[in-house]
PDB file of C-alpha atoms and ligand atoms in Angstrom:
ATOM      1  CA  MET U   1       0.000   0.000   0.000  1.00  0.00           C
ATOM      2  CA  LYS U   2       1.388   3.381  -1.050  1.00  0.00           C
ATOM      3  CA  ASN U   3       1.483   6.426   1.202  1.00  0.00           C
ATOM      4  CA  PRO U   4      -0.093   9.562  -0.278  1.00  0.00           C
ATOM      5  CA  LYS U   5       2.339  12.165  -1.567  1.00  0.00           C
ATOM      6  CA  PHE U   6       0.110  15.190  -2.085  1.00  0.00           C
ATOM      7  CA  ALA U   7      -2.535  17.319  -0.433  1.00  0.00           C
ATOM      8  CA  PHE U   8      -4.588  20.310  -1.485  1.00  0.00           C
ATOM      9  CA  PHE U   9      -3.882  22.753   1.330  1.00  0.00           C
ATOM     10  CA  GLU U  10      -4.301  26.541   1.629  1.00  0.00           C
ATOM     11  CA  GLY U  11      -5.228  26.888  -2.018  1.00  0.00           C
ATOM     12  CA  LYS U  12      -2.682  24.674  -3.737  1.00  0.00           C
ATOM     13  CA  ILE U  13      -1.476  21.122  -4.179  1.00  0.00           C
ATOM     14  CA  ILE U  14       1.661  20.595  -2.122  1.00  0.00           C
ATOM     15  CA  SER U  15       3.626  17.730  -0.625  1.00  0.00           C
ATOM     16  CA  ILE U  16       1.490  16.095   2.103  1.00  0.00           C
ATOM     17  CA  SER U  17       4.415  16.334   4.542  1.00  0.00           C
ATOM     18  CA  GLU U  18       4.208  20.129   4.291  1.00  0.00           C
ATOM     19  CA  ALA U  19       0.453  20.311   4.884  1.00  0.00           C
ATOM     20  CA  LYS U  20       0.382  21.176   8.601  1.00  0.00           C
ATOM     21  CA  VAL U  21      -2.035  23.138  10.775  1.00  0.00           C
ATOM     22  CA  ASP U  22      -1.194  25.355  13.751  1.00  0.00           C
ATOM     23  CA  ILE U  23      -1.799  23.706  17.161  1.00  0.00           C
ATOM     24  CA  ARG U  24      -4.100  26.659  17.993  1.00  0.00           C
ATOM     25  CA  THR U  25      -6.477  25.859  15.105  1.00  0.00           C
ATOM     26  CA  SER U  26     -10.040  26.385  16.325  1.00  0.00           C
ATOM     27  CA  SER U  27     -11.491  23.223  14.733  1.00  0.00           C
ATOM     28  CA  LEU U  28      -8.688  21.089  16.186  1.00  0.00           C
ATOM     29  CA  GLN U  29      -9.617  22.392  19.629  1.00  0.00           C
ATOM     30  CA  TYR U  30     -13.407  22.281  19.283  1.00  0.00           C
ATOM     31  CA  GLY U  31     -14.199  19.762  16.507  1.00  0.00           C
ATOM     32  CA  THR U  32     -15.884  22.448  14.394  1.00  0.00           C
ATOM     33  CA  ALA U  33     -15.125  21.056  10.956  1.00  0.00           C
ATOM     34  CA  VAL U  34     -17.162  19.160   8.374  1.00  0.00           C
ATOM     35  CA  PHE U  35     -15.813  16.523   6.081  1.00  0.00           C
ATOM     36  CA  GLU U  36     -16.553  13.842   3.520  1.00  0.00           C
ATOM     37  CA  GLY U  37     -15.353  10.340   2.768  1.00  0.00           C
ATOM     38  CA  ILE U  38     -15.381   9.430  -0.906  1.00  0.00           C
ATOM     39  CA  ARG U  39     -14.130   6.238  -2.481  1.00  0.00           C
ATOM     40  CA  SER U  40     -12.248   5.822  -5.691  1.00  0.00           C
ATOM     41  CA  TYR U  41     -12.332   2.292  -7.118  1.00  0.00           C
ATOM     42  CA  TRP U  42      -9.602   0.670  -9.172  1.00  0.00           C
ATOM     43  CA  ASN U  43     -11.048  -1.428 -11.973  1.00  0.00           C
ATOM     44  CA  ALA U  44      -8.339  -4.004 -12.662  1.00  0.00           C
ATOM     45  CA  LYS U  45     -10.007  -5.114 -15.916  1.00  0.00           C
ATOM     46  CA  THR U  46     -10.037  -1.683 -17.551  1.00  0.00           C
ATOM     47  CA  GLU U  47      -7.057  -0.428 -15.487  1.00  0.00           C
ATOM     48  CA  LYS U  48      -8.935   2.740 -14.638  1.00  0.00           C
ATOM     49  CA  ASN U  49      -9.888   4.520 -11.429  1.00  0.00           C
ATOM     50  CA  TYR U  50     -13.457   5.715 -10.857  1.00  0.00           C
ATOM     51  CA  VAL U  51     -14.585   8.084  -8.119  1.00  0.00           C
ATOM     52  CA  PHE U  52     -18.035   7.077  -6.872  1.00  0.00           C
ATOM     53  CA  ARG U  53     -20.791   9.716  -6.578  1.00  0.00           C
ATOM     54  CA  MET U  54     -18.207  12.487  -6.192  1.00  0.00           C
ATOM     55  CA  GLU U  55     -20.551  15.376  -6.919  1.00  0.00           C
ATOM     56  CA  ASP U  56     -23.167  14.043  -4.461  1.00  0.00           C
ATOM     57  CA  HIS U  57     -20.521  13.804  -1.732  1.00  0.00           C
ATOM     58  CA  TYR U  58     -19.509  17.424  -2.346  1.00  0.00           C
ATOM     59  CA  LYS U  59     -23.182  18.443  -2.251  1.00  0.00           C
ATOM     60  CA  ARG U  60     -23.434  16.811   1.176  1.00  0.00           C
ATOM     61  CA  LEU U  61     -20.233  18.616   2.232  1.00  0.00           C
ATOM     62  CA  TYR U  62     -21.955  21.870   1.281  1.00  0.00           C
ATOM     63  CA  ASP U  63     -25.044  20.861   3.296  1.00  0.00           C
ATOM     64  CA  SER U  64     -22.912  19.991   6.331  1.00  0.00           C
ATOM     65  CA  ALA U  65     -21.043  23.298   5.944  1.00  0.00           C
ATOM     66  CA  ARG U  66     -24.328  25.222   5.796  1.00  0.00           C
ATOM     67  CA  ILE U  67     -25.404  23.662   9.111  1.00  0.00           C
ATOM     68  CA  LEU U  68     -22.063  24.593  10.708  1.00  0.00           C
ATOM     69  CA  MET U  69     -21.918  28.041   9.013  1.00  0.00           C
ATOM     70  CA  ILE U  70     -18.669  27.207   7.240  1.00  0.00           C
ATOM     71  CA  LYS U  71     -18.208  29.021   3.946  1.00  0.00           C
ATOM     72  CA  ILE U  72     -16.502  26.877   1.320  1.00  0.00           C
ATOM     73  CA  LYS U  73     -14.460  29.008  -1.074  1.00  0.00           C
ATOM     74  CA  TYR U  74     -14.558  26.559  -3.965  1.00  0.00           C
ATOM     75  CA  PRO U  75     -17.600  25.644  -6.042  1.00  0.00           C
ATOM     76  CA  ILE U  76     -18.474  21.935  -6.295  1.00  0.00           C
ATOM     77  CA  GLU U  77     -17.090  21.702  -9.824  1.00  0.00           C
ATOM     78  CA  GLU U  78     -13.719  22.995  -8.673  1.00  0.00           C
ATOM     79  CA  LEU U  79     -13.659  20.591  -5.704  1.00  0.00           C
ATOM     80  CA  CYS U  80     -14.260  17.729  -8.153  1.00  0.00           C
ATOM     81  CA  ASP U  81     -11.429  18.993 -10.410  1.00  0.00           C
ATOM     82  CA  ILE U  82      -9.014  19.267  -7.471  1.00  0.00           C
ATOM     83  CA  THR U  83      -9.936  15.733  -6.362  1.00  0.00           C
ATOM     84  CA  LEU U  84      -9.283  14.306  -9.814  1.00  0.00           C
ATOM     85  CA  GLU U  85      -5.984  16.172 -10.054  1.00  0.00           C
ATOM     86  CA  LEU U  86      -4.861  14.819  -6.683  1.00  0.00           C
ATOM     87  CA  LEU U  87      -5.783  11.260  -7.679  1.00  0.00           C
ATOM     88  CA  LYS U  88      -4.043  11.617 -11.034  1.00  0.00           C
ATOM     89  CA  LYS U  89      -0.880  12.814  -9.326  1.00  0.00           C
ATOM     90  CA  GLU U  90      -0.982   9.908  -6.855  1.00  0.00           C
ATOM     91  CA  GLY U  91      -1.550   7.375  -9.641  1.00  0.00           C
ATOM     92  CA  TYR U  92      -3.006   4.681  -7.390  1.00  0.00           C
ATOM     93  CA  THR U  93      -3.596   1.236  -8.870  1.00  0.00           C
ATOM     94  CA  GLU U  94      -5.749   0.171  -5.931  1.00  0.00           C
ATOM     95  CA  ASP U  95      -8.929   1.412  -4.205  1.00  0.00           C
ATOM     96  CA  SER U  96      -8.504   4.704  -2.409  1.00  0.00           C
ATOM     97  CA  TYR U  97     -10.336   7.177  -0.232  1.00  0.00           C
ATOM     98  CA  VAL U  98     -10.695  10.942  -0.572  1.00  0.00           C
ATOM     99  CA  ARG U  99     -10.990  13.125   2.517  1.00  0.00           C
ATOM    100  CA  PRO U 100     -12.170  16.708   1.940  1.00  0.00           C
ATOM    101  CA  PHE U 101     -12.218  18.716   5.184  1.00  0.00           C
ATOM    102  CA  ALA U 102     -13.730  22.209   5.612  1.00  0.00           C
ATOM    103  CA  TYR U 103     -12.748  23.756   8.904  1.00  0.00           C
ATOM    104  CA  ASN U 104     -12.489  26.755  11.166  1.00  0.00           C
ATOM    105  CA  SER U 105      -8.855  27.637  10.683  1.00  0.00           C
ATOM    106  CA  GLY U 106      -8.749  30.682  12.991  1.00  0.00           C
ATOM    107  CA  LEU U 107      -6.519  30.580  16.060  1.00  0.00           C
ATOM    108  CA  LYS U 108      -8.612  32.339  18.699  1.00  0.00           C
ATOM    109  CA  ILE U 109      -9.705  30.635  21.909  1.00  0.00           C
ATOM    110  CA  GLY U 110     -13.461  30.020  22.268  1.00  0.00           C
ATOM    111  CA  PRO U 111     -15.864  27.653  20.528  1.00  0.00           C
ATOM    112  CA  LYS U 112     -17.984  29.572  18.031  1.00  0.00           C
ATOM    113  CA  LEU U 113     -18.878  29.385  14.383  1.00  0.00           C
ATOM    114  CA  VAL U 114     -18.614  33.081  13.491  1.00  0.00           C
ATOM    115  CA  GLY U 115     -15.692  35.492  13.468  1.00  0.00           C
ATOM    116  CA  THR U 116     -13.141  32.799  12.610  1.00  0.00           C
ATOM    117  CA  GLU U 117     -11.178  32.186   9.415  1.00  0.00           C
ATOM    118  CA  GLN U 118     -12.218  29.137   7.416  1.00  0.00           C
ATOM    119  CA  ASP U 119     -10.434  26.937   4.917  1.00  0.00           C
ATOM    120  CA  LEU U 120     -10.583  23.556   3.218  1.00  0.00           C
ATOM    121  CA  PHE U 121      -8.070  20.804   2.522  1.00  0.00           C
ATOM    122  CA  ILE U 122      -8.278  17.531   0.611  1.00  0.00           C
ATOM    123  CA  TYR U 123      -6.039  14.504   0.703  1.00  0.00           C
ATOM    124  CA  THR U 124      -6.362  10.962  -0.566  1.00  0.00           C
ATOM    125  CA  ILE U 125      -5.189   7.652   0.846  1.00  0.00           C
ATOM    126  CA  PRO U 126      -5.160   4.038  -0.402  1.00  0.00           C
ATOM    127  CA  MET U 127      -7.934   2.120   1.340  1.00  0.00           C
ATOM    128  CA  GLY U 128      -9.036  -1.498   1.165  1.00  0.00           C
ATOM    129  CA  GLU U 129     -11.807  -2.990   3.262  1.00  0.00           C
ATOM    130  CA  TYR U 130     -13.051  -1.123   6.316  1.00  0.00           C
ATOM    131  CA  LEU U 131     -15.195  -4.083   7.401  1.00  0.00           C
ATOM    132  CA  ASP U 132     -14.800  -7.655   6.171  1.00  0.00           C
ATOM    133  CA  THR U 133     -17.310  -7.889   3.309  1.00  0.00           C
ATOM    134  CA  THR U 134     -16.636 -11.566   2.625  1.00  0.00           C
ATOM    135  CA  LYS U 135     -18.352 -12.878   5.755  1.00  0.00           C
ATOM    136  CA  ALA U 136     -21.228 -11.975   8.066  1.00  0.00           C
ATOM    137  CA  ILE U 137     -19.923  -9.919  10.973  1.00  0.00           C
ATOM    138  CA  LYS U 138     -20.874  -9.937  14.644  1.00  0.00           C
ATOM    139  CA  VAL U 139     -22.296  -6.773  16.165  1.00  0.00           C
ATOM    140  CA  CYS U 140     -23.716  -5.496  19.447  1.00  0.00           C
ATOM    141  CA  THR U 141     -26.145  -2.761  20.379  1.00  0.00           C
ATOM    142  CA  SER U 142     -24.035   0.018  21.809  1.00  0.00           C
ATOM    143  CA  SER U 143     -24.604   1.222  25.352  1.00  0.00           C
ATOM    144  CA  TRP U 144     -23.867   4.675  23.915  1.00  0.00           C
ATOM    145  CA  ALA U 145     -26.708   6.565  22.206  1.00  0.00           C
ATOM    146  CA  ARG U 146     -26.539   8.381  18.878  1.00  0.00           C
ATOM    147  CA  LEU U 147     -26.378  12.170  18.804  1.00  0.00           C
ATOM    148  CA  SER U 148     -29.552  14.123  18.124  1.00  0.00           C
ATOM    149  CA  ASP U 149     -30.537  16.942  15.817  1.00  0.00           C
ATOM    150  CA  ASN U 150     -30.580  19.465  18.664  1.00  0.00           C
ATOM    151  CA  SER U 151     -27.214  18.456  20.143  1.00  0.00           C
ATOM    152  CA  ILE U 152     -24.717  17.783  17.339  1.00  0.00           C
ATOM    153  CA  PRO U 153     -26.854  17.339  14.185  1.00  0.00           C
ATOM    154  CA  PRO U 154     -26.153  13.812  12.834  1.00  0.00           C
ATOM    155  CA  ARG U 155     -27.298  14.947   9.378  1.00  0.00           C
ATOM    156  CA  ALA U 156     -24.091  17.005   9.133  1.00  0.00           C
ATOM    157  CA  LYS U 157     -20.786  15.141   8.896  1.00  0.00           C
ATOM    158  CA  VAL U 158     -19.123  17.089  11.720  1.00  0.00           C
ATOM    159  CA  SER U 159     -15.612  16.108  12.790  1.00  0.00           C
ATOM    160  CA  GLY U 160     -16.328  16.519  16.523  1.00  0.00           C
ATOM    161  CA  ALA U 161     -19.360  14.247  16.213  1.00  0.00           C
ATOM    162  CA  TYR U 162     -17.047  11.317  15.562  1.00  0.00           C
ATOM    163  CA  VAL U 163     -16.276  11.151  19.283  1.00  0.00           C
ATOM    164  CA  ASN U 164     -19.713   9.495  19.343  1.00  0.00           C
ATOM    165  CA  SER U 165     -18.661   6.973  16.666  1.00  0.00           C
ATOM    166  CA  ALA U 166     -15.258   6.303  18.241  1.00  0.00           C
ATOM    167  CA  ILE U 167     -16.708   5.586  21.667  1.00  0.00           C
ATOM    168  CA  GLN U 168     -19.238   3.129  20.157  1.00  0.00           C
ATOM    169  CA  LYS U 169     -16.795   1.337  17.881  1.00  0.00           C
ATOM    170  CA  THR U 170     -14.224   1.023  20.676  1.00  0.00           C
ATOM    171  CA  GLU U 171     -16.743  -0.449  23.096  1.00  0.00           C
ATOM    172  CA  ALA U 172     -17.788  -2.992  20.450  1.00  0.00           C
ATOM    173  CA  LEU U 173     -14.202  -4.003  19.633  1.00  0.00           C
ATOM    174  CA  LEU U 174     -13.141  -4.311  23.272  1.00  0.00           C
ATOM    175  CA  ASN U 175     -16.166  -6.523  23.939  1.00  0.00           C
ATOM    176  CA  GLY U 176     -15.242  -8.858  21.071  1.00  0.00           C
ATOM    177  CA  PHE U 177     -17.650  -7.594  18.393  1.00  0.00           C
ATOM    178  CA  ASP U 178     -16.817  -6.276  14.914  1.00  0.00           C
ATOM    179  CA  GLU U 179     -19.128  -3.251  14.989  1.00  0.00           C
ATOM    180  CA  ALA U 180     -21.817  -1.456  16.954  1.00  0.00           C
ATOM    181  CA  ILE U 181     -25.447  -0.708  16.207  1.00  0.00           C
ATOM    182  CA  VAL U 182     -26.528   2.508  17.835  1.00  0.00           C
ATOM    183  CA  LEU U 183     -29.965   3.498  19.124  1.00  0.00           C
ATOM    184  CA  THR U 184     -31.514   6.942  18.686  1.00  0.00           C
ATOM    185  CA  SER U 185     -30.862   9.524  21.393  1.00  0.00           C
ATOM    186  CA  ASP U 186     -34.177   8.696  23.091  1.00  0.00           C
ATOM    187  CA  GLY U 187     -33.178   5.005  23.157  1.00  0.00           C
ATOM    188  CA  GLN U 188     -36.382   4.024  21.380  1.00  0.00           C
ATOM    189  CA  HIS U 189     -35.212   2.963  17.928  1.00  0.00           C
ATOM    190  CA  VAL U 190     -32.313   1.735  15.852  1.00  0.00           C
ATOM    191  CA  SER U 191     -30.397   4.601  14.269  1.00  0.00           C
ATOM    192  CA  GLU U 192     -27.350   3.217  12.415  1.00  0.00           C
ATOM    193  CA  GLY U 193     -23.883   1.717  12.881  1.00  0.00           C
ATOM    194  CA  SER U 194     -20.933   3.666  14.294  1.00  0.00           C
ATOM    195  CA  ALA U 195     -20.177   5.062  10.807  1.00  0.00           C
ATOM    196  CA  MET U 196     -22.580   3.281   8.457  1.00  0.00           C
ATOM    197  CA  ASN U 197     -26.298   2.882   7.838  1.00  0.00           C
ATOM    198  CA  VAL U 198     -28.208  -0.304   8.554  1.00  0.00           C
ATOM    199  CA  PHE U 199     -30.832  -2.290   6.636  1.00  0.00           C
ATOM    200  CA  MET U 200     -32.966  -5.225   7.670  1.00  0.00           C
ATOM    201  CA  VAL U 201     -34.652  -7.739   5.357  1.00  0.00           C
ATOM    202  CA  LYS U 202     -38.043  -9.069   6.470  1.00  0.00           C
ATOM    203  CA  ASN U 203     -40.338 -11.093   4.200  1.00  0.00           C
ATOM    204  CA  ASN U 204     -38.362 -10.022   1.116  1.00  0.00           C
ATOM    205  CA  THR U 205     -38.778  -6.330   1.990  1.00  0.00           C
ATOM    206  CA  LEU U 206     -35.917  -3.977   2.835  1.00  0.00           C
ATOM    207  CA  ILE U 207     -36.482  -1.832   5.913  1.00  0.00           C
ATOM    208  CA  THR U 208     -34.183   0.970   7.038  1.00  0.00           C
ATOM    209  CA  PRO U 209     -34.475   3.708   9.699  1.00  0.00           C
ATOM    210  CA  PRO U 210     -35.767   7.015   8.294  1.00  0.00           C
ATOM    211  CA  VAL U 211     -33.912  10.341   8.135  1.00  0.00           C
ATOM    212  CA  TYR U 212     -35.525  11.373  11.450  1.00  0.00           C
ATOM    213  CA  SER U 213     -33.902   8.476  13.327  1.00  0.00           C
ATOM    214  CA  ASP U 214     -30.714  10.550  13.979  1.00  0.00           C
ATOM    215  CA  ILE U 215     -28.884   9.057  10.979  1.00  0.00           C
ATOM    216  CA  LEU U 216     -26.349  10.493   8.595  1.00  0.00           C
ATOM    217  CA  GLU U 217     -28.223  10.463   5.293  1.00  0.00           C
ATOM    218  CA  GLY U 218     -25.823   8.058   3.640  1.00  0.00           C
ATOM    219  CA  LEU U 219     -25.166   8.048  -0.070  1.00  0.00           C
ATOM    220  CA  THR U 220     -24.640   4.293  -0.002  1.00  0.00           C
ATOM    221  CA  ARG U 221     -28.031   3.999   1.700  1.00  0.00           C
ATOM    222  CA  ASP U 222     -29.459   5.998  -1.197  1.00  0.00           C
ATOM    223  CA  THR U 223     -27.638   3.790  -3.724  1.00  0.00           C
ATOM    224  CA  VAL U 224     -28.946   0.618  -2.045  1.00  0.00           C
ATOM    225  CA  ILE U 225     -32.532   1.943  -1.986  1.00  0.00           C
ATOM    226  CA  LYS U 226     -32.353   2.836  -5.689  1.00  0.00           C
ATOM    227  CA  VAL U 227     -30.803  -0.388  -6.957  1.00  0.00           C
ATOM    228  CA  ALA U 228     -32.959  -2.614  -4.739  1.00  0.00           C
ATOM    229  CA  ARG U 229     -36.101  -0.973  -6.157  1.00  0.00           C
ATOM    230  CA  ASP U 230     -35.009  -0.522  -9.766  1.00  0.00           C
ATOM    231  CA  GLU U 231     -32.761  -3.518 -10.427  1.00  0.00           C
ATOM    232  CA  LEU U 232     -33.912  -6.184  -7.967  1.00  0.00           C
ATOM    233  CA  ASN U 233     -37.572  -5.230  -7.737  1.00  0.00           C
ATOM    234  CA  ILE U 234     -37.437  -5.320  -3.945  1.00  0.00           C
ATOM    235  CA  LYS U 235     -39.801  -3.171  -1.888  1.00  0.00           C
ATOM    236  CA  VAL U 236     -38.005  -0.670   0.383  1.00  0.00           C
ATOM    237  CA  ILE U 237     -39.587   0.921   3.446  1.00  0.00           C
ATOM    238  CA  GLU U 238     -38.075   3.740   5.509  1.00  0.00           C
ATOM    239  CA  ARG U 239     -39.583   3.558   9.000  1.00  0.00           C
ATOM    240  CA  PRO U 240     -38.484   3.490  12.654  1.00  0.00           C
ATOM    241  CA  VAL U 241     -36.992   0.122  13.622  1.00  0.00           C
ATOM    242  CA  ASP U 242     -37.074  -1.358  17.141  1.00  0.00           C
ATOM    243  CA  ARG U 243     -34.003  -3.036  18.603  1.00  0.00           C
ATOM    244  CA  THR U 244     -35.690  -6.430  18.925  1.00  0.00           C
ATOM    245  CA  GLU U 245     -36.965  -6.313  15.342  1.00  0.00           C
ATOM    246  CA  MET U 246     -33.342  -6.872  14.362  1.00  0.00           C
ATOM    247  CA  TYR U 247     -33.295 -10.130  16.337  1.00  0.00           C
ATOM    248  CA  THR U 248     -36.079 -11.578  14.203  1.00  0.00           C
ATOM    249  CA  ALA U 249     -34.917 -10.161  10.852  1.00  0.00           C
ATOM    250  CA  ASP U 250     -34.276 -12.563   7.965  1.00  0.00           C
ATOM    251  CA  GLU U 251     -31.142 -10.616   7.028  1.00  0.00           C
ATOM    252  CA  LEU U 252     -29.261  -7.589   8.281  1.00  0.00           C
ATOM    253  CA  PHE U 253     -26.509  -5.544   6.655  1.00  0.00           C
ATOM    254  CA  PHE U 254     -24.537  -2.332   6.973  1.00  0.00           C
ATOM    255  CA  CYS U 255     -23.763   0.042   4.146  1.00  0.00           C
ATOM    256  CA  GLY U 256     -21.512   3.051   3.780  1.00  0.00           C
ATOM    257  CA  THR U 257     -18.674   4.420   1.722  1.00  0.00           C
ATOM    258  CA  GLY U 258     -16.179   2.764   4.048  1.00  0.00           C
ATOM    259  CA  ALA U 259     -18.285  -0.269   5.005  1.00  0.00           C
ATOM    260  CA  GLN U 260     -19.539  -0.811   1.411  1.00  0.00           C
ATOM    261  CA  VAL U 261     -22.195  -3.562   1.776  1.00  0.00           C
ATOM    262  CA  SER U 262     -21.378  -5.714   4.780  1.00  0.00           C
ATOM    263  CA  ALA U 263     -23.527  -8.604   6.027  1.00  0.00           C
ATOM    264  CA  ILE U 264     -24.361  -8.971   9.731  1.00  0.00           C
ATOM    265  CA  GLY U 265     -24.754 -12.543  11.002  1.00  0.00           C
ATOM    266  CA  ASN U 266     -25.126 -11.957  14.723  1.00  0.00           C
ATOM    267  CA  VAL U 267     -26.602  -9.123  16.841  1.00  0.00           C
ATOM    268  CA  ASP U 268     -26.333  -9.127  20.624  1.00  0.00           C
ATOM    269  CA  ASN U 269     -25.502 -12.853  20.415  1.00  0.00           C
ATOM    270  CA  ARG U 270     -28.679 -13.655  18.463  1.00  0.00           C
ATOM    271  CA  ILE U 271     -27.981 -15.375  15.158  1.00  0.00           C
ATOM    272  CA  ILE U 272     -29.546 -13.711  12.111  1.00  0.00           C
ATOM    273  CA  GLY U 273     -30.830 -16.180   9.509  1.00  0.00           C
ATOM    274  CA  ASP U 274     -28.293 -19.006   9.446  1.00  0.00           C
ATOM    275  CA  GLY U 275     -25.523 -16.672  10.580  1.00  0.00           C
ATOM    276  CA  SER U 276     -24.026 -16.220   7.122  1.00  0.00           C
ATOM    277  CA  MET U 277     -24.590 -13.589   4.430  1.00  0.00           C
ATOM    278  CA  GLY U 278     -28.244 -13.563   3.369  1.00  0.00           C
ATOM    279  CA  GLN U 279     -29.331 -14.060  -0.211  1.00  0.00           C
ATOM    280  CA  ILE U 280     -30.721 -10.543  -0.770  1.00  0.00           C
ATOM    281  CA  THR U 281     -27.686  -8.982   0.937  1.00  0.00           C
ATOM    282  CA  GLY U 282     -25.438 -11.012  -1.392  1.00  0.00           C
ATOM    283  CA  ARG U 283     -27.317  -9.818  -4.467  1.00  0.00           C
ATOM    284  CA  ILE U 284     -27.134  -6.177  -3.361  1.00  0.00           C
ATOM    285  CA  GLN U 285     -23.447  -6.497  -2.491  1.00  0.00           C
ATOM    286  CA  SER U 286     -22.464  -7.976  -5.846  1.00  0.00           C
ATOM    287  CA  LEU U 287     -24.466  -5.331  -7.707  1.00  0.00           C
ATOM    288  CA  TYR U 288     -22.806  -2.623  -5.595  1.00  0.00           C
ATOM    289  CA  PHE U 289     -19.287  -3.871  -6.298  1.00  0.00           C
ATOM    290  CA  LYS U 290     -20.058  -3.855 -10.013  1.00  0.00           C
ATOM    291  CA  LEU U 291     -21.590  -0.444 -10.195  1.00  0.00           C
ATOM    292  CA  VAL U 292     -18.862   1.359  -8.205  1.00  0.00           C
ATOM    293  CA  LYS U 293     -16.346   0.062 -10.730  1.00  0.00           C
ATOM    294  CA  ASN U 294     -18.402   1.402 -13.622  1.00  0.00           C
ATOM    295  CA  GLU U 295     -19.384  -2.061 -14.797  1.00  0.00           C
ATOM    296  CA  ILE U 296     -23.088  -1.229 -15.142  1.00  0.00           C
ATOM    297  CA  ASN U 297     -23.764   1.232 -17.956  1.00  0.00           C
ATOM    298  CA  LYS U 298     -26.974   2.565 -16.489  1.00  0.00           C
ATOM    299  CA  TYR U 299     -25.099   3.912 -13.458  1.00  0.00           C
ATOM    300  CA  SER U 300     -22.004   5.217 -15.210  1.00  0.00           C
ATOM    301  CA  SER U 301     -22.990   8.825 -14.409  1.00  0.00           C
ATOM    302  CA  TRP U 302     -22.144   7.973 -10.772  1.00  0.00           C
ATOM    303  CA  CYS U 303     -18.572   7.010 -11.722  1.00  0.00           C
ATOM    304  CA  THR U 304     -16.060   9.711 -12.633  1.00  0.00           C
ATOM    305  CA  LYS U 305     -12.957   8.491 -14.392  1.00  0.00           C
ATOM    306  CA  VAL U 306      -9.701   9.749 -12.894  1.00  0.00           C
TER     307      VAL U 306
HETATM  308  N1  PMP I   1     -23.395   7.144   9.127  1.00  0.00           N
HETATM  309  C1  PMP I   1     -22.259   7.684   9.572  1.00  0.00           C
HETATM  310  C2  PMP I   1     -22.189   8.190  10.963  1.00  0.00           C
HETATM  311  C3  PMP I   1     -21.143   7.744   8.716  1.00  0.00           C
HETATM  312  O1  PMP I   1     -19.999   8.266   9.163  1.00  0.00           O
HETATM  313  C4  PMP I   1     -21.239   7.233   7.411  1.00  0.00           C
HETATM  314  C5  PMP I   1     -20.051   7.276   6.505  1.00  0.00           C
HETATM  315  N2  PMP I   1     -19.950   8.488   5.822  1.00  0.00           N
HETATM  316  C6  PMP I   1     -22.463   6.717   6.987  1.00  0.00           C
HETATM  317  C7  PMP I   1     -23.528   6.675   7.880  1.00  0.00           C
HETATM  318  C8  PMP I   1     -22.656   6.220   5.585  1.00  0.00           C
HETATM  319  O2  PMP I   1     -22.685   7.314   4.698  1.00  0.00           O
HETATM  320  P1  PMP I   1     -22.174   7.162   3.199  1.00  0.00           P
HETATM  321  O3  PMP I   1     -22.875   6.013   2.619  1.00  0.00           O
HETATM  322  O4  PMP I   1     -22.566   8.452   2.553  1.00  0.00           O
HETATM  323  O5  PMP I   1     -20.713   6.972   3.259  1.00  0.00           O
END
C-alpha cells in the first residue's frame, strides 16, 4: 500500500508532509469542521480509477457546511477537479479514499462558528476494506446513544461528532464484536452503525431507519434503496426500527462508503438467519461492487474516471 504524496492545502497542491495546521487551530480544539469520505475504485479489468458519486458527496459537504456556518471558497465543480488532479498525481492502482475537510482555521480561543477564518483541505489515501465484506460480521447494540438533531446534528458530517462513533466502535471491539449498532438519542429505535447505515430484510422487503432516526443520510443507503427498487424489484420501506426487530430479521446488513455492503450474522448474540450472508444482501453487495467500478452502464454517471 502506497502512502499519499500530495494534499490540497491553503489553495494549492503541495507535498502532504508540508500540509500542517497550527496547534491553535479552532477546529482542532473544538471539533468544528465538516468533512466527507469518498471512495475511488480501481477497476483491474479496464485499469482505470473511478470516483463514486463524487458530486453528491460534495453536495453533502456543502449541506454539512451550511449547518455549521462554514463558507466553502470553492464551487463543487472545482472541488471535483481538485480531487481528480490529486488522484491523477498519486496514480493509485488500488482502491482509495478521498478526505475533503472544511474547517475553522482561525486561532482564537473560544468555541464559536462566526468570526473565525475558514479553509478547506483535501487529501487521498489508499484504502481497502473497512469491514470484512466476505463474511457476516458480529455486532452489538451500543450502550452509547446516537447524537440528536438538537445536540450535534447527525445529518451534518461534523468532525467533533465522531467522538460518538469512536466511543461506540471502541466499546464494540473491546467486547469482542466487529461493529456497533446505535440506538436513537431517546433510546427508542435503531439509528445506524458507528459510521454506516443499517438495513434489515423481512419477508423479502428492505427496511431501514428514516432520516428522522438521527442518521447520517448516507449516499450508499441511497444507492442501495435505488438499486434494490429498480434492479432487484425489492420493496423498500423507511420507517423506525425497534431493537428487537433486528433479532427476528431474515437478514441484516450495513452500508456506507467505508463499510460498502457488509452482512451482519449476529446481533447481541442472536444469530440472524443461518448466521451467514443472506441471499438478498449477497445480491445487493455484488451489484454494488459492479456499479462502483463502472461495470453497469446505467449507473455510469455515478462514476467519474480519474
Ligand atoms: N453514518 C455515519 C455516521 C457515517 O460516518 C457514514 C459514513 N460516511 C455513513 C452513515 C454512511 O454514509 P455514506 O454512505 O454516505 O458513506
